[in-house]
């Protein structure tokens, strides 16, 4: 009898077997949609958090296992007021992939629509991407994106949830004002505008040396700090007023070292240089990785040929290779190293700290050259998941599949604005559709070895150093300094170890690159603190800027200006 019932059920059409298909219907009204049709990514954040939570659901989504739920779907040319229906057929979710698997319960829900614009690239390709709006390429903060107010709902598998979108994300706060020391520079980039088919801009936050106004004949070396997008340099470590009593805990500690850097900068303790932080948010991420890319554009050339020379001209930079250095951590660490490798005579030293993968044999834990799948490794009988993130004690907090599926929920075609998608956008060739060629299938993890070959030839910094050492070696003497924690949160130490071993083998010249592996240190290790600092750790700037200035003076060509800025 049971067998007969089973046969009867399987013979019925799917619609007859299912009472209803769960779906979420979102309507974006004319006021929040603005003029024209809607093209972009519709996302619905679903939170179990208590009603007392200070964060809206859109702010509770991340790559970790503690993330709240999100579902996303692509929308093209929809009219405002037309219901947009999100269901199992057209959406993808994280951590739960399918809407029908969302457990019954009471949730707080919120919809956000990440707008895309049409970019007509110089090569004739057309792509739909979210332009940065001054927020650093974050879908949940992007000004003008339509969003709904968070509402409490009861969900069940037969739900037909309706959300009305009547608001927009407000404008970002204006950047900090210019001061005697802090300046903002913004230029139109001819190189990037040509690539993207519209006006594109680069900007920089500049810290001027003490005495800049009173020493008009002085010219200064340039130090380029590489990092993610920052609207304000205070995010890096700058505060022109002493900490106030109401600051407590981490805020008080942060304010203390920010002001300590300001004091060291202005009292003659630190060398007098132009400190520049480039800002290069783009349609794929909050920065470009400071190299030329088939998908992101010629940011390497734009920064070195347009932005930095413009800053040096405006603020009396020496403007010669011997008088430039670069540094940064994490993304900025990779950028600092890549900038030195790809522009070996433009910079006279790099301090690359906890850099993103510098050898794709260790793409975090995945070996892109040998692994067939970026997410799992298979044995004769067992399959193990490849980790992505860990704590300093070794506990795994995220897997490769997990983090990539998080990104897939935020955007198809590499448009999540997140980490693995920007690596793909920067490192990959452009696909036939105009978007980055996938290095692996975002859903399954299957690796495309032809794309990996392109990555190796163009962006594997270790492979490039080994391939081109006969020409690069002499240009990089005394310039390479790399530090990383040996318990790096994202396993970035693995690639640095590989680079160290390869550079040890170099001859003519033998590499003099320095490496500093912090014992049991997680991500953002910036090198051993000096002996004189016995408490909270010296500010990074106070540690590396004197090293840079000393190296510049020692290697300056005969007749170079090593005096006017040393007053």
XYZ file of C-alpha atoms in Angstrom:
567
model
C 0.000 0.000 0.000
C 2.756 2.407 0.865
C 4.470 1.603 -2.413
C 1.254 2.380 -4.323
C 0.930 5.745 -2.586
C 4.559 6.567 -3.435
C 4.034 5.719 -7.098
C 0.903 7.840 -7.190
C 2.704 10.859 -5.689
C 5.678 10.651 -8.028
C 3.376 10.528 -11.028
C 1.715 13.808 -10.104
C 3.029 17.147 -11.458
C 5.207 19.103 -9.044
C 2.564 21.790 -8.602
C 0.096 19.176 -7.429
C 2.578 17.783 -4.878
C 3.305 21.157 -3.298
C 0.656 23.141 -1.503
C 2.370 26.382 -2.405
C 5.753 27.748 -3.390
C 7.244 30.147 -0.832
C 8.079 33.529 -2.251
C 8.833 37.082 -1.228
C 7.202 39.880 -3.181
C 8.984 43.253 -3.091
C 7.498 46.440 -4.502
C 9.706 49.508 -4.890
C 7.644 52.666 -5.133
C 8.352 55.580 -7.449
C 9.663 57.818 -4.693
C 12.507 55.492 -3.735
C 13.065 54.137 -7.256
C 13.533 57.552 -8.837
C 13.474 58.072 -12.575
C 13.876 55.241 -15.038
C 13.750 51.482 -14.715
C 15.333 49.352 -12.001
C 18.387 47.262 -12.815
C 20.510 45.688 -10.097
C 20.465 43.150 -7.299
C 17.453 42.810 -5.026
C 18.417 41.526 -1.579
C 16.229 40.576 1.339
C 17.920 40.297 4.737
C 16.188 38.087 7.298
C 17.249 38.272 10.924
C 16.539 36.188 14.010
C 18.003 38.951 16.134
C 15.937 40.274 18.990
C 13.763 43.336 18.640
C 16.234 45.182 20.863
C 19.058 44.885 18.337
C 20.584 48.231 17.366
C 21.565 46.957 13.906
C 19.158 46.702 11.000
C 19.106 43.332 9.165
C 21.088 44.804 6.239
C 23.964 45.380 8.690
C 23.915 41.820 10.067
C 25.091 39.974 6.958
C 28.662 38.693 6.691
C 30.658 35.646 5.619
C 30.779 33.957 9.011
C 28.651 31.146 10.393
C 27.090 33.749 12.689
C 25.626 35.722 9.781
C 21.927 36.347 9.530
C 20.138 35.188 6.365
C 20.075 36.898 2.979
C 18.503 36.054 -0.383
C 19.407 37.844 -3.607
C 18.174 37.965 -7.190
C 19.123 39.898 -10.341
C 16.661 42.414 -11.745
C 16.844 44.029 -15.174
C 14.716 46.907 -16.481
C 11.885 46.580 -13.957
C 9.356 49.379 -13.670
C 8.882 51.047 -10.283
C 5.739 49.785 -8.595
C 5.920 46.421 -10.360
C 6.129 43.550 -7.833
C 9.497 41.763 -7.886
C 9.005 38.131 -6.893
C 11.889 36.327 -5.212
C 11.541 32.524 -5.045
C 13.588 29.328 -5.303
C 13.814 29.556 -9.078
C 15.412 32.984 -9.363
C 17.279 33.595 -6.097
C 20.252 32.342 -4.129
C 20.690 32.597 -0.399
C 23.252 32.457 2.373
C 23.681 30.704 4.778
C 20.526 28.863 3.609
C 20.572 28.606 -0.182
C 16.892 27.990 -0.917
C 13.892 29.902 0.309
C 11.853 26.753 0.894
C 14.427 25.642 3.481
C 13.963 28.736 5.639
C 12.492 27.422 8.913
C 9.139 28.714 10.148
C 9.471 31.431 12.738
C 9.333 35.094 13.569
C 11.917 37.253 11.806
C 12.859 40.852 11.130
C 13.119 41.425 7.381
C 14.470 44.253 5.245
C 14.868 44.659 1.487
C 17.665 46.589 -0.227
C 18.036 47.156 -3.967
C 21.658 47.581 -5.106
C 21.445 49.686 -8.254
C 23.571 48.837 -11.306
C 24.503 51.233 -14.082
C 25.459 50.531 -17.679
C 29.170 50.837 -18.481
C 30.113 50.890 -22.159
C 33.737 49.769 -22.049
C 36.343 50.956 -24.518
C 36.588 47.433 -25.995
C 32.908 47.497 -26.934
C 31.648 45.299 -24.110
C 28.697 46.446 -22.017
C 28.496 45.543 -18.340
C 26.033 46.338 -15.567
C 27.797 47.248 -12.335
C 27.239 49.234 -9.121
C 29.316 52.437 -9.259
C 30.863 53.595 -6.028
C 28.933 56.482 -4.511
C 31.507 57.612 -1.975
C 30.759 54.847 0.517
C 33.547 52.456 -0.499
C 31.468 49.991 -2.540
C 29.110 48.581 0.112
C 25.626 47.598 -1.060
C 24.096 48.167 2.378
C 25.519 51.698 2.686
C 25.390 52.945 -0.900
C 23.588 56.312 -1.091
C 20.455 56.219 -3.193
C 19.893 52.469 -2.964
C 16.190 51.837 -2.259
C 15.514 50.082 1.040
C 12.584 49.163 3.229
C 12.148 49.733 6.918
C 12.811 46.629 9.053
C 9.546 44.860 9.911
C 8.627 41.865 12.056
C 6.985 38.972 10.186
C 5.874 35.411 10.821
C 7.234 33.042 8.201
C 6.050 29.564 7.250
C 6.730 27.335 4.203
C 3.473 28.471 2.587
C 4.303 32.158 3.111
C 3.723 34.808 0.504
C 5.628 37.670 2.110
C 5.093 41.200 0.788
C 7.582 44.033 1.383
C 7.043 47.665 0.464
C 10.194 49.700 -0.309
C 9.624 53.410 0.256
C 12.988 54.729 1.527
C 16.525 55.170 0.228
C 19.894 54.921 1.902
C 20.923 58.487 2.799
C 24.066 60.267 1.596
C 27.367 59.527 3.298
C 28.857 62.061 5.663
C 31.144 64.658 4.145
C 34.863 63.915 4.496
C 36.827 65.571 7.260
C 37.774 69.170 6.341
C 41.248 70.120 5.221
C 43.584 71.333 7.941
C 47.115 72.694 8.096
C 48.398 69.153 7.690
C 45.588 67.147 6.105
C 44.582 67.742 2.482
C 42.328 66.052 -0.079
C 43.177 65.752 -3.768
C 40.844 64.547 -6.527
C 41.685 64.255 -10.215
C 39.964 62.990 -13.319
C 41.912 60.042 -14.701
C 42.261 60.080 -18.460
C 43.440 56.451 -18.452
C 40.518 55.149 -16.399
C 37.936 57.315 -18.137
C 39.015 55.916 -21.485
C 38.792 52.335 -20.200
C 35.377 52.690 -18.515
C 33.757 54.890 -21.148
C 32.791 57.603 -18.650
C 34.508 60.087 -16.366
C 36.421 58.250 -13.636
C 38.269 59.869 -10.758
C 41.120 59.110 -8.396
C 41.616 60.794 -5.078
C 44.111 60.842 -2.264
C 44.337 61.870 1.343
C 47.631 63.692 1.888
C 49.387 64.444 5.175
C 51.805 67.363 4.786
C 55.032 67.494 6.811
C 55.501 69.896 9.671
C 57.071 73.113 8.406
C 55.626 72.765 4.903
C 54.431 76.396 4.863
C 57.511 77.883 6.537
C 60.057 76.084 4.326
C 58.901 76.930 0.779
C 62.182 75.811 -0.784
C 61.989 72.316 0.701
C 61.036 69.345 -1.470
C 59.912 66.088 0.084
C 60.105 62.334 -0.449
C 56.816 60.529 -1.048
C 55.505 57.652 1.039
C 52.430 55.875 -0.322
C 50.214 54.097 2.187
C 48.168 51.362 0.498
C 44.883 50.291 2.074
C 41.159 49.874 1.576
C 38.929 52.871 0.935
C 38.821 55.375 3.789
C 36.709 58.491 3.680
C 38.954 59.960 6.377
C 42.576 59.474 7.371
C 41.430 59.274 10.980
C 40.424 55.710 10.162
C 44.117 54.981 9.597
C 45.532 56.742 12.620
C 45.339 60.517 12.660
C 43.853 62.778 15.309
C 44.775 66.434 15.736
C 43.212 66.861 19.176
C 44.004 65.019 22.429
C 41.658 62.207 23.510
C 38.680 63.434 25.503
C 37.640 61.979 28.885
C 34.356 60.520 27.670
C 36.164 58.064 25.376
C 36.357 54.611 26.905
C 37.814 51.216 26.077
C 38.913 50.663 22.487
C 37.834 54.151 21.461
C 40.099 55.670 24.089
C 43.000 53.421 23.106
C 42.533 54.223 19.413
C 42.357 57.953 20.064
C 45.520 57.737 22.150
C 47.673 56.215 19.435
C 46.102 58.376 16.730
C 47.088 61.483 18.641
C 50.511 60.009 19.431
C 51.159 59.723 15.685
C 50.041 63.317 15.171
C 52.409 64.467 17.909
C 55.329 62.509 16.463
C 54.528 63.887 13.000
C 54.477 67.495 14.137
C 57.285 67.617 16.724
C 60.153 66.543 14.477
C 60.346 62.955 15.716
C 59.436 61.522 12.304
C 61.090 62.284 8.964
C 59.391 64.970 6.938
C 57.750 63.340 3.951
C 54.543 63.553 1.945
C 52.294 60.773 3.228
C 49.737 59.798 0.575
C 46.832 57.388 0.850
C 45.334 56.784 -2.625
C 41.578 56.250 -2.876
C 40.518 54.080 -5.802
C 37.107 52.547 -5.142
C 35.659 51.173 -8.375
C 32.608 49.280 -9.682
C 33.957 45.952 -8.365
C 35.399 46.783 -4.937
C 36.531 49.437 -2.502
C 39.951 49.547 -4.149
C 41.619 48.369 -7.336
C 44.661 46.470 -6.009
C 46.724 49.229 -7.637
C 47.625 47.242 -10.758
C 46.499 47.170 -14.370
C 43.641 44.742 -14.915
C 41.593 43.486 -17.855
C 38.389 44.001 -15.876
C 39.049 46.783 -13.386
C 41.173 48.950 -15.667
C 44.692 50.458 -15.717
C 44.764 51.533 -12.086
C 48.464 50.773 -11.712
C 49.364 53.217 -14.467
C 46.736 55.723 -13.356
C 48.116 55.838 -9.822
C 51.784 56.025 -10.826
C 51.441 58.205 -13.933
C 48.566 60.499 -12.943
C 47.681 60.592 -9.246
C 51.043 60.499 -7.477
C 52.741 62.925 -9.896
C 49.799 65.316 -9.445
C 50.167 65.208 -5.661
C 53.940 65.636 -5.854
C 53.566 68.614 -8.171
C 51.012 70.295 -5.918
C 52.912 69.712 -2.676
C 56.568 69.947 -3.766
C 57.420 66.289 -3.899
C 60.907 65.376 -5.088
C 59.218 63.227 -7.714
C 62.029 60.723 -8.315
C 62.122 56.974 -7.759
C 64.824 57.029 -5.102
C 62.582 59.313 -2.998
C 59.458 57.129 -2.949
C 58.475 54.194 -0.777
C 55.261 52.301 -0.188
C 53.709 50.202 2.562
C 50.422 48.688 3.672
C 48.764 45.688 5.272
C 46.465 42.924 4.019
C 45.039 44.191 0.716
C 47.416 47.119 1.113
C 50.261 44.680 1.762
C 49.675 42.956 -1.567
C 49.356 46.334 -3.281
C 52.575 47.583 -1.734
C 54.479 44.510 -2.882
C 52.877 44.437 -6.331
C 53.564 48.146 -6.835
C 57.244 47.580 -6.107
C 57.435 44.506 -8.360
C 55.506 45.979 -11.306
C 57.052 49.450 -10.969
C 60.508 48.524 -9.603
C 62.128 51.883 -10.313
C 59.158 54.040 -9.347
C 59.535 53.021 -5.689
C 62.621 52.662 -3.513
C 61.316 50.157 -1.002
C 58.186 48.361 0.093
C 57.052 47.216 3.520
C 54.387 44.620 2.666
C 52.527 43.523 5.776
C 50.246 40.467 6.030
C 49.782 40.576 2.228
C 46.984 38.845 0.350
C 48.100 35.668 -1.499
C 51.485 36.276 -3.121
C 51.729 32.724 -4.504
C 48.680 30.920 -5.870
C 49.991 27.569 -4.687
C 48.628 28.962 -1.417
C 45.478 30.842 -2.352
C 44.803 30.924 1.359
C 44.593 27.117 1.717
C 43.494 26.201 -1.811
C 46.272 25.279 -4.249
C 44.922 26.649 -7.517
C 47.578 24.837 -9.531
C 47.039 21.358 -8.118
C 43.540 21.317 -6.628
C 40.741 20.474 -9.029
C 38.213 22.055 -6.716
C 38.639 25.225 -4.658
C 36.180 24.084 -1.976
C 36.953 20.427 -1.249
C 39.667 17.784 -1.482
C 38.657 14.210 -2.221
C 40.336 11.000 -1.199
C 39.421 7.427 -2.207
C 36.546 7.379 0.263
C 36.472 10.719 2.064
C 35.960 14.380 1.170
C 37.155 17.272 3.311
C 36.202 20.931 3.086
C 38.951 23.498 2.527
C 39.005 26.192 5.215
C 39.086 29.910 4.574
C 39.217 31.673 7.959
C 40.503 30.699 11.389
C 41.120 32.111 14.813
C 44.622 32.448 16.197
C 44.150 29.244 18.186
C 43.504 27.299 14.980
C 39.727 26.984 15.241
C 38.117 27.242 11.795
C 35.463 29.951 11.455
C 34.673 29.749 7.730
C 35.105 27.373 4.779
C 35.920 28.330 1.186
C 32.514 27.202 -0.078
C 30.761 29.115 2.683
C 32.465 32.451 1.984
C 32.065 32.154 -1.782
C 28.396 31.273 -1.452
C 27.982 34.362 0.711
C 29.398 36.392 -2.175
C 27.189 34.597 -4.699
C 24.119 35.631 -2.702
C 25.247 39.278 -2.943
C 25.881 39.284 -6.678
C 26.282 37.190 -9.820
C 29.081 37.684 -12.368
C 31.542 38.630 -9.609
C 29.498 41.651 -8.517
C 29.340 41.013 -4.764
C 31.859 43.741 -3.946
C 33.640 41.240 -1.688
C 37.062 39.630 -1.376
C 37.134 36.604 -3.673
C 35.216 38.454 -6.363
C 37.695 41.327 -6.459
C 40.617 38.922 -6.671
C 38.839 37.357 -9.636
C 38.065 40.747 -11.186
C 41.664 41.942 -10.868
C 43.467 38.705 -11.767
C 41.220 37.177 -14.466
C 40.999 37.848 -18.178
C 37.762 39.363 -19.350
C 35.120 36.841 -20.356
C 33.094 36.920 -23.556
C 30.224 38.537 -21.658
C 32.436 41.402 -20.502
C 32.611 40.202 -16.889
C 35.631 38.548 -15.225
C 36.289 34.995 -16.380
C 35.568 32.764 -13.340
C 38.666 31.096 -11.918
C 36.349 28.484 -10.441
C 32.639 27.783 -10.521
C 31.186 29.926 -7.745
C 28.580 27.302 -6.843
C 30.563 24.064 -7.109
C 34.191 25.192 -6.748
C 35.449 23.468 -9.917
C 38.705 25.203 -10.959
C 39.295 26.477 -14.511
C 42.974 25.748 -15.139
C 43.195 28.001 -18.205
C 42.166 30.986 -16.101
C 44.658 29.896 -13.430
C 47.414 30.014 -16.050
C 46.498 33.630 -16.783
C 46.598 34.392 -13.063
C 50.069 32.837 -12.778
C 51.504 34.756 -15.720
C 50.085 38.136 -14.697
C 49.557 38.302 -10.910
C 51.303 35.478 -9.055
C 53.952 37.740 -7.514
C 56.197 34.852 -6.501
C 56.051 33.298 -9.968
C 56.743 36.665 -11.597
C 59.758 37.285 -9.360
C 61.192 33.878 -10.240
C 60.453 34.251 -13.952
C 61.895 37.755 -14.260
C 64.610 37.709 -11.599
C 67.447 38.272 -14.063
C 65.992 41.706 -14.857
C 64.152 42.433 -11.597
C 66.735 41.292 -9.094
C 69.117 44.239 -9.302
C 66.211 46.701 -9.319
C 64.825 45.241 -6.079
C 67.971 45.091 -3.956
C 67.301 46.406 -0.477
C 63.644 47.107 -1.303
C 61.611 44.066 -0.213
C 60.421 43.788 3.393
C 57.567 41.412 4.239
C 55.924 40.624 7.582
C 53.065 38.246 8.412
C 51.785 36.398 11.442
C 52.394 32.662 11.301
C 48.828 32.155 12.533
C 47.337 34.533 9.991
C 43.546 34.507 10.148
C 43.305 33.850 6.395
C 46.343 31.518 6.131
C 48.255 34.210 4.204
C 51.516 33.148 5.845
C 51.545 30.005 3.670
C 52.176 31.962 0.465
C 54.781 34.174 2.148
C 56.723 31.091 3.254
C 56.765 29.914 -0.365
C 58.082 33.275 -1.546
C 60.778 33.255 1.116
C 61.963 29.794 0.047
C 62.092 30.791 -3.615
C 63.939 34.040 -2.964
C 66.527 32.136 -0.926
C 67.428 30.270 -4.109
C 68.046 33.367 -6.209
C 71.499 34.248 -7.521
C 72.967 37.190 -9.439
C 71.935 38.824 -7.252
C 70.982 36.750 -4.268
C 67.834 38.322 -2.865
C 68.285 40.372 0.299
C 64.533 40.526 0.990
C 63.689 40.507 4.698
C 60.932 38.390 6.239
C 59.337 38.661 9.670
C 56.975 35.882 10.785
C 55.152 36.795 13.986
C 54.865 33.756 16.283
C 51.197 32.934 16.937
C 50.164 36.284 15.458
C 46.870 36.514 13.512
C 46.007 38.760 10.580
C 47.308 42.332 10.519
C 50.661 41.521 12.119
C 52.862 44.417 11.044
C 56.262 43.348 12.266
C 58.122 42.993 15.534
C 57.833 46.001 17.764
C 61.095 47.682 18.784
C 62.856 46.901 22.051
C 62.032 50.323 23.497
C 58.299 49.740 23.212
C 57.297 47.537 26.137
C 53.581 48.253 26.411
C 51.026 48.779 23.673
C 53.114 48.415 20.518
C 54.551 51.284 18.512
C 52.367 52.832 15.856
C 53.226 51.357 12.471
C 54.031 54.749 10.996
C 56.482 55.496 13.789
C 58.269 52.233 13.083
C 58.503 52.216 9.289
C 58.837 55.864 8.267
C 62.320 56.266 9.798
C 63.435 53.063 8.036
C 62.186 54.387 4.721
C 63.888 57.770 5.091
C 67.181 56.181 6.079
C 67.094 53.848 3.084
C 66.320 56.738 0.733
C 69.255 58.776 2.044
C 71.641 55.831 1.825
C 70.667 54.979 -1.758
C 70.114 58.474 -3.178
C 72.063 59.197 -6.373
C 74.899 61.684 -6.286
C 73.616 65.253 -6.194
C 70.114 64.260 -5.039
C 68.252 66.488 -2.599
C 68.714 64.779 0.757
C 68.926 68.017 2.746
C 66.084 70.449 2.034
C 63.502 68.259 3.801
C 65.730 67.473 6.804
C 65.319 70.728 8.695
